[in-house]
Coordinates of C-alpha atoms and ligand atoms in Angstrom, one line a residue:
M842 CA 21.2 23.8 -3.8
R843 CA 20.2 23.4 -0.7
L844 CA 16.7 21.2 0.6
L845 CA 14.2 22.2 3.0
V846 CA 11.8 19.6 4.2
A847 CA 9.2 19.4 6.1
A848 CA 6.4 16.2 7.0
A849 CA 3.6 15.8 8.7
T850 CA 0.8 12.7 9.1
D851 CA -2.4 12.4 10.2
I852 CA -5.2 9.4 10.9
G853 CA -7.9 11.6 9.8
Q854 CA -11.0 12.2 11.2
V855 CA -12.9 8.8 10.4
R856 CA -10.1 6.1 10.4
E857 CA -9.3 4.3 13.4
R858 CA -5.9 3.7 11.5
N859 CA -3.0 5.5 9.7
E860 CA -1.8 2.8 7.1
D861 CA 0.3 5.9 5.5
A862 CA 3.9 6.3 5.8
Y863 CA 6.3 8.3 4.4
L864 CA 10.3 8.2 4.2
I865 CA 12.4 11.5 4.8
D866 CA 16.5 10.5 4.0
E867 CA 17.4 13.1 2.3
P868 CA 17.9 13.5 -0.7
L869 CA 15.0 10.5 -1.3
F870 CA 11.5 11.4 0.2
A871 CA 8.7 9.2 0.1
V872 CA 4.8 8.4 1.3
A873 CA 3.3 5.6 0.8
D874 CA -1.1 4.6 1.2
G875 CA -1.0 1.0 2.4
M876 CA -4.3 -1.1 2.3
G877 CA -5.1 -4.5 3.7
G878 CA -7.2 -5.9 6.4
H879 CA -6.3 -6.5 10.0
R880 CA -2.7 -4.6 9.8
G881 CA -2.1 -5.3 6.7
G882 CA -2.1 -1.5 5.7
E883 CA 0.3 -0.6 8.1
V884 CA 3.0 -3.2 7.4
A885 CA 2.9 -2.8 3.5
S886 CA 3.2 0.6 3.6
S887 CA 6.2 0.8 6.5
L888 CA 7.4 -2.3 4.5
A889 CA 8.3 -1.1 1.3
L890 CA 9.5 2.6 2.8
E891 CA 11.7 0.5 4.6
T892 CA 12.7 -1.6 1.8
L893 CA 13.6 1.7 0.3
E894 CA 15.4 3.2 2.6
S895 CA 17.4 0.2 3.0
L896 CA 18.2 -0.4 -0.4
F897 CA 18.8 3.4 -1.0
Q898 CA 21.4 3.4 2.0
R899 CA 23.2 0.3 0.1
G900 CA 23.2 2.3 -2.8
G901 CA 22.4 -0.4 -5.7
G902 CA 20.0 -0.1 -8.7
D903 CA 18.4 3.1 -9.7
L904 CA 15.4 4.7 -8.0
A905 CA 12.7 2.0 -9.7
E906 CA 14.9 -1.4 -8.9
Q907 CA 14.7 0.0 -5.1
V908 CA 11.2 0.8 -5.6
Q909 CA 10.7 -3.2 -7.2
V910 CA 12.7 -5.0 -4.7
A911 CA 10.5 -3.4 -2.3
N912 CA 7.4 -4.9 -4.0
E913 CA 8.8 -8.1 -4.2
A914 CA 9.7 -7.3 -0.3
V915 CA 5.9 -6.7 0.8
F916 CA 4.1 -9.7 -1.6
E917 CA 6.5 -12.3 -0.1
R918 CA 5.5 -10.8 3.4
S919 CA 1.6 -11.4 2.3
I920 CA 2.3 -14.7 0.6
R921 CA 4.1 -15.9 4.2
D922 CA 1.8 -14.1 6.7
V923 CA -1.8 -15.1 6.2
S924 CA -2.7 -12.3 8.4
V925 CA -1.7 -9.6 5.8
A926 CA -2.5 -11.9 2.9
G927 CA -3.3 -9.5 -0.2
M928 CA -2.3 -6.4 1.5
G929 CA -0.2 -3.9 -1.1
T930 CA 0.3 0.0 -0.7
T931 CA 1.4 3.2 -3.1
L932 CA 4.7 4.4 -2.9
T933 CA 5.3 7.8 -4.7
A934 CA 9.6 8.4 -4.1
A935 CA 11.4 11.8 -5.2
L936 CA 15.2 11.5 -5.1
V937 CA 17.0 15.0 -5.6
Q938 CA 20.2 14.9 -7.8
G939 CA 21.9 18.0 -8.4
D940 CA 19.4 19.9 -10.6
R941 CA 17.2 17.1 -11.5
V942 CA 14.7 15.2 -9.9
R943 CA 14.0 11.8 -10.4
L944 CA 10.5 10.3 -9.5
A945 CA 9.3 6.4 -8.8
H946 CA 5.5 6.2 -9.0
V947 CA 2.7 3.5 -7.9
G948 CA -1.2 4.1 -7.0
D949 CA -3.2 6.9 -6.2
S950 CA -0.3 8.9 -4.4
R951 CA 1.0 11.8 -5.7
A952 CA 4.3 13.7 -7.1
Y953 CA 3.6 17.8 -7.1
L954 CA 5.5 20.7 -8.3
L955 CA 5.1 24.7 -8.0
R956 CA 7.3 26.4 -9.7
D957 CA 6.4 30.8 -10.0
G958 CA 3.0 29.8 -8.4
G959 CA 1.7 26.8 -10.2
L960 CA 0.8 24.0 -9.5
R961 CA 1.4 20.7 -11.7
Q962 CA 0.6 17.2 -10.8
L963 CA 3.8 15.1 -12.0
T964 CA 3.0 11.5 -11.4
E965 CA -0.5 10.3 -12.8
D966 CA -3.6 8.2 -10.7
H967 CA -3.1 4.0 -11.5
T968 CA -6.8 4.3 -11.0
L969 CA -10.3 3.6 -12.6
V970 CA -12.0 6.9 -12.6
H971 CA -9.0 7.9 -14.2
R972 CA -8.9 5.9 -16.7
M973 CA -12.4 6.7 -17.4
V974 CA -11.1 9.8 -17.9
L975 CA -8.5 8.8 -20.5
D976 CA -11.4 7.4 -22.0
G977 CA -14.0 10.1 -21.8
E978 CA -16.5 8.6 -19.9
I979 CA -16.0 10.9 -17.0
T980 CA -15.1 14.4 -16.8
E981 CA -11.7 15.0 -14.2
Q982 CA -14.8 17.1 -12.0
E983 CA -16.3 14.0 -12.1
A984 CA -13.1 11.7 -11.0
E985 CA -12.8 13.7 -8.2
T986 CA -16.1 13.0 -6.3
H987 CA -16.3 9.6 -7.8
P988 CA -17.3 7.0 -5.7
Y989 CA -15.1 4.6 -7.0
R990 CA -12.0 6.8 -6.3
S991 CA -10.5 4.9 -4.7
I992 CA -10.1 1.2 -7.1
L993 CA -6.7 1.0 -7.8
T994 CA -5.3 0.1 -10.9
R995 CA -2.2 -0.6 -9.8
S996 CA -0.6 -1.1 -6.3
L997 CA 2.5 -2.6 -4.9
G998 CA 3.3 -5.5 -3.3
T999 CA 0.3 -7.3 -4.2
D1000 CA 2.0 -9.4 -7.5
T1001 CA 5.1 -10.9 -8.1
E1002 CA 6.3 -7.5 -10.0
V1003 CA 4.7 -3.4 -10.5
E1004 CA 5.1 -2.0 -13.5
I1005 CA 6.6 1.8 -12.2
D1006 CA 6.0 4.8 -14.1
R1007 CA 9.4 6.6 -14.0
D1008 CA 10.7 10.3 -14.9
E1009 CA 12.9 12.8 -14.2
V1010 CA 11.9 16.0 -14.3
P1011 CA 14.6 19.2 -13.7
V1012 CA 14.3 21.1 -10.9
L1013 CA 15.1 25.3 -10.0
P1014 CA 15.7 27.3 -7.3
G1015 CA 12.6 28.4 -5.7
D1016 CA 10.5 24.7 -6.4
R1017 CA 8.7 23.1 -4.3
L1018 CA 8.1 19.2 -4.3
L1019 CA 5.0 17.6 -3.0
L1020 CA 4.7 14.3 -1.9
C1021 CA 1.3 13.5 -0.6
T1022 CA -1.1 10.2 -0.2
D1023 CA -5.1 10.8 -1.4
G1024 CA -6.0 11.9 1.6
L1025 CA -5.0 15.2 1.1
T1026 CA -6.5 15.4 -2.3
G1027 CA -9.3 13.4 -1.7
M1028 CA -10.6 16.1 0.5
L1029 CA -9.3 19.2 -1.6
D1030 CA -10.1 19.8 -4.9
R1031 CA -7.1 21.2 -6.9
G1032 CA -7.9 25.0 -6.4
Q1033 CA -7.8 25.2 -2.7
L1034 CA -4.1 22.7 -2.8
E1035 CA -2.5 25.2 -5.2
S1036 CA -3.3 28.1 -3.5
L1037 CA -2.5 26.7 0.4
V1038 CA 1.4 25.5 -1.6
A1039 CA 1.3 28.5 -3.0
S1040 CA 1.1 31.2 -0.2
I1041 CA 2.8 29.5 3.1
D1042 CA 6.3 29.9 2.7
D1043 CA 7.6 28.0 5.5
P1044 CA 7.6 24.3 4.6
G1045 CA 6.8 22.5 8.0
E1046 CA 4.0 25.6 8.6
L1047 CA 2.2 24.6 4.7
A1048 CA 2.7 20.9 6.0
E1049 CA 0.6 21.5 9.1
R1050 CA -1.8 23.9 7.9
L1051 CA -2.5 20.9 4.5
V1052 CA -3.8 18.5 7.6
R1053 CA -5.5 20.8 8.8
A1054 CA -7.4 21.4 5.7
A1055 CA -8.0 18.0 4.2
N1056 CA -9.8 17.5 8.3
R1057 CA -11.5 20.5 8.4
A1058 CA -12.8 19.5 4.5
G1059 CA -14.2 16.1 6.7
G1060 CA -11.0 14.2 6.7
I1061 CA -12.0 10.8 5.3
D1062 CA -8.8 9.0 4.7
N1063 CA -5.7 9.0 6.6
I1064 CA -3.7 12.5 4.9
T1065 CA 0.5 12.6 5.0
V1066 CA 2.5 15.5 2.8
V1067 CA 5.7 15.9 2.7
V1068 CA 6.8 19.3 1.6
V1069 CA 10.7 20.3 0.1
D1070 CA 11.5 23.1 -1.2
V1071 CA 14.5 23.9 -3.5
R1072 CA 16.5 27.0 -2.5
A1073 CA 19.6 28.5 -3.7
D1074 CA 23.0 28.1 -2.0
E1075 CA 23.6 31.1 0.0
G1076 CA 27.3 31.6 -1.4
T1077 CA 29.8 28.6 -0.4
D1078 CA 29.6 29.3 3.1
A1079 CA 27.7 26.9 4.8
E1080 CA 27.1 29.3 7.8
G1081 CA 24.8 30.8 5.8
P1082 CA 21.5 33.0 8.1
E1083 CA 19.0 30.6 8.1
P1084 CA 15.9 31.8 6.7
A1085 CA 13.3 33.5 9.0
G1086 CA 10.7 30.8 11.0
V1087 CA 12.9 28.0 9.7
G1088 CA 15.2 26.4 13.0
T1089 CA 16.2 23.3 11.3
E1090 CA 16.3 22.2 7.7
T1091 CA 14.2 19.0 8.2
A1092 CA 11.1 19.9 10.4
I1093 CA 8.3 17.1 11.4
V1094 CA 5.2 18.1 11.7
R1095 CA 3.2 16.1 14.5
T1096 CA -0.6 16.8 14.4
P1097 CA -1.9 16.6 17.7
S1098 CA -4.5 13.5 16.6
A1099 CA -1.7 11.8 15.3
A1100 CA 0.9 11.8 18.5
D1101 CA -2.6 10.5 20.1
A1102 CA -3.5 7.7 17.7
E1103 CA -2.0 5.0 18.5
G1104 CA 0.0 3.8 15.8
P1105 CA 1.7 7.0 14.2
A1106 CA 2.8 6.6 10.5
P1107 CA 5.9 7.8 9.9
H1108 CA 7.6 4.5 9.4
R1109 CA 11.1 5.8 11.1
G1110 CA 11.2 4.0 14.7
E1111 CA 8.6 1.4 14.5
T1112 CA 8.7 -1.5 13.0
P1113 CA 5.8 -3.8 11.3
P1114 CA 4.2 -6.1 14.0
S1115 CA 5.5 -9.8 13.6
T1116 CA 2.4 -11.6 13.4
I1117 CA 2.4 -15.7 13.0
T1118 CA -0.5 -17.5 13.1
G1119 CA -1.1 -20.7 13.1
V1120 CA 0.7 -24.0 14.9
V1121 CA 4.0 -25.2 13.0
P1122 CA 5.4 -28.2 14.2
T1123 CA 8.8 -28.1 15.4
I1124 CA 11.9 -31.5 14.5
P1125 CA 14.5 -30.8 17.5
D1126 CA 17.6 -29.2 15.4
E1127 CA 19.6 -32.5 15.9
G1128 CA 16.9 -34.0 13.9
R1129 CA 17.3 -31.4 11.3
R1130 CA 21.1 -32.1 10.4
G1131 CA 21.9 -34.1 7.1
D1132 CA 23.6 -37.2 9.3
V1133 CA 22.3 -37.6 12.8
D1134 CA 19.5 -40.2 13.8
R1135 CA 16.3 -38.5 14.5
S1136 CA 15.6 -41.4 17.3
E1137 CA 18.7 -40.5 19.3
A1138 CA 17.4 -36.8 19.7
R1139 CA 13.4 -38.2 21.0
A1140 CA 13.4 -38.8 24.5
T1141 CA 13.1 -42.5 26.0
P1142 CA 9.6 -44.2 26.0
P1143 CA 9.0 -43.3 29.8
G1144 CA 7.7 -46.2 32.1
P1145 CA 3.9 -47.2 32.8
S1146 CA 4.1 -45.3 36.6
A1147 CA 4.5 -41.8 34.2
W1148 CA 2.1 -42.7 31.2
G1149 CA -1.0 -41.0 33.6
H1150 CA 0.7 -37.9 33.8
R1151 CA 1.8 -38.0 30.6
W1152 CA -1.7 -38.8 29.6
K1153 CA -3.1 -35.9 31.6
R1154 CA -0.6 -33.0 30.0
V1155 CA -1.0 -34.3 26.1
A1156 CA -4.5 -34.2 26.9
V1157 CA -4.5 -30.0 28.2
W1158 CA -2.3 -29.3 25.4
L1159 CA -4.6 -30.9 22.7
V1160 CA -7.3 -29.0 24.7
A1161 CA -5.1 -25.6 23.9
V1162 CA -3.9 -26.4 20.4
V1163 CA -7.4 -26.7 19.5
A1164 CA -9.0 -23.7 21.4
L1165 CA -5.7 -21.6 19.9
F1166 CA -7.4 -23.2 16.0
A1167 CA -10.5 -22.2 17.0
V1168 CA -9.8 -18.7 17.9
A1169 CA -7.5 -18.2 15.1
F1170 CA -9.4 -19.4 12.8
V1171 CA -12.6 -17.2 14.0
G1172 CA -11.0 -14.3 13.5
F1173 CA -9.6 -15.5 9.8
R1174 CA -12.9 -16.3 8.9
A1175 CA -14.0 -12.5 10.5
Y1176 CA -11.6 -11.3 8.6
L1177 CA -11.9 -12.9 4.8
D1178 CA -16.2 -12.4 5.4
R1179 CA -14.5 -8.3 5.0
Q1180 CA -12.3 -9.2 1.5
W1181 CA -13.8 -8.7 -2.1
Y1182 CA -12.2 -9.3 -5.5
V1183 CA -13.4 -10.1 -8.4
G1184 CA -11.6 -13.1 -10.4
V1185 CA -12.8 -15.6 -13.0
V1186 CA -15.2 -18.9 -12.8
D1187 CA -15.8 -21.4 -15.6
G1188 CA -14.8 -18.4 -18.0
H1189 CA -16.8 -15.3 -16.6
V1190 CA -16.0 -12.6 -14.6
T1191 CA -16.8 -13.3 -10.8
V1192 CA -17.5 -11.8 -7.6
F1193 CA -15.8 -13.2 -4.8
R1194 CA -15.8 -12.5 -0.8
G1195 CA -12.4 -13.7 0.5
I1196 CA -9.2 -13.6 -0.7
P1197 CA -7.5 -15.2 -4.2
A1198 CA -5.6 -18.3 -2.5
S1199 CA -6.1 -21.6 -1.1
V1200 CA -4.2 -23.4 2.2
A1201 CA -3.9 -26.8 2.1
G1202 CA -6.7 -27.3 -0.4
Y1203 CA -9.1 -25.2 1.6
E1204 CA -10.3 -22.4 -0.5
L1205 CA -9.9 -19.0 1.5
H1206 CA -13.1 -17.4 -1.0
E1207 CA -16.6 -18.0 -2.4
V1208 CA -18.3 -17.4 -5.0
V1209 CA -20.9 -14.4 -4.7
V1210 CA -21.8 -13.6 -8.2
E1211 CA -20.9 -14.9 -11.3
T1212 CA -21.5 -12.5 -14.4
T1213 CA -22.1 -13.9 -17.9
I1214 CA -19.2 -12.0 -19.4
D1215 CA -16.2 -13.8 -21.4
A1216 CA -13.5 -13.7 -19.1
R1217 CA -11.0 -14.3 -21.8
R1218 CA -12.2 -11.4 -24.0
A1219 CA -12.0 -9.2 -20.2
E1220 CA -8.3 -10.5 -19.9
S1221 CA -7.2 -9.9 -23.4
L1222 CA -7.6 -5.9 -21.8
A1223 CA -4.7 -4.6 -21.1
L1224 CA -6.4 -3.1 -17.6
Y1225 CA -7.5 -6.6 -16.9
H1226 CA -4.6 -9.1 -17.5
D1227 CA -4.2 -10.2 -14.3
L1228 CA -8.0 -11.0 -14.0
A1229 CA -7.7 -14.2 -13.2
D1230 CA -5.2 -14.0 -10.1
G1231 CA -7.8 -11.4 -8.9
I1232 CA -8.8 -7.8 -8.9
T1233 CA -9.2 -6.5 -5.2
A1234 CA -11.4 -4.2 -3.3
D1235 CA -13.0 -2.5 -1.0
D1236 CA -16.0 -3.8 -0.2
R1237 CA -18.8 -5.5 -2.2
A1238 CA -20.3 -2.1 -3.8
A1239 CA -16.3 -1.8 -5.0
A1240 CA -16.0 -5.3 -6.3
E1241 CA -19.4 -4.5 -8.8
A1242 CA -18.5 -1.2 -9.7
I1243 CA -15.1 -3.1 -11.4
V1244 CA -17.2 -5.7 -12.6
E1245 CA -20.0 -2.8 -14.3
Q1246 CA -16.3 -1.1 -15.9
I1247 CA -15.0 -3.8 -17.2
R1248 CA -18.5 -5.0 -18.9
R1249 CA -18.2 -1.6 -20.6
D1250 CA -14.6 -2.2 -21.1
V1251 CA -15.6 -5.7 -23.2
A1252 CA -19.0 -4.2 -25.1
L1253 CA -16.6 -1.0 -25.9
Q1254 CA -14.5 -4.2 -27.9
A1255 CA -14.2 -4.8 -31.3
P1256 CA -17.1 -8.3 -31.6
E1257 CA -15.5 -11.6 -31.8
T1258 CA -14.6 -13.1 -35.2
G1259 CA -15.7 -16.5 -36.1
G1260 CA -18.7 -16.2 -33.2
S1261 CA -21.9 -18.0 -33.8
P1262 CA -24.8 -15.8 -34.1
Ligands
LIG2782 MG1 -5.6 6.9 1.3

């Protein structure tokens, strides 16, 4: 079997950045949809895919293990670099091996399989609304338009470890795999998606048409698609005729708006920006090495005539450092004001503004609403095990929606035994 591959990504109609990324390293394909303030989303999605690609090329471990390492890479960066703290990403990867495709998946990007004109979703969304569907609280149709449909229950890079869905499905010649981010599936309903994927033969044209359809429907999010067509080998002769309309085996479609935008999502050739804030005092190199006497590395005290100049320079440096700190602080404060999460205070489920961390004793969050919901009971539910670490939300409304969901889930629990009336 041979593969025909095409991909397209687009910033959409509303977003200022494209935080999606994709990976094509045949036979490995993936999409990722990053999230997090500042440049966090872009860093998370591209770092995850770069890590996955380099592990794949080195050939260590299976696909899910490689995705787990990608999780660690994103998480460690978010701990090290305060400007991307709390970032995360979805990741849906497909590895075509012989007549099977292995899948590894976290988040709400999706993999689909088209066979005989029928489109089947291979992945399960890790979202709050999908859980509500499973619990019978809302229908699948209601989930498609639910205001909280983008709240993830699982994401890559937000914790030391992540639970990865893995699957393996057989593929046949004539099958078509589609990997996409929610910027596509949030804009097209299932019927629209199926009819496009089933009716357009050329993968490059399909990728482009899917992006265009999502943009016409509003394009409220970044849109990324990877199309992989599985074709039968054309005899043993490798010089077989190219199918009509496909010049190369891999067609990368760059839609005009994506090409014009500052940050195209394809992770290839794009290195995440290195963002270091704050000032770290440095020790001369000699001073760091074990037995070397540190005083040797320092300058001898200046003579009295040099003091005036020295003080002026020190004053200028002090002003510069203070100004730098002030700018960094104001910027960081503004960033924190836009972050929301749900956590625990005094045993109660609580809405916070900021991020669940502290630096040198300075808390990077504030309590906005402390509810009366018992956090211990919420944490006893599998979905909220990590409540104490914080469940991130896009905004205040989303955070409050999570609280309401926790309230409902806790209420559905059997009442605690031994409690006082
Ligand atoms: Mg998205």
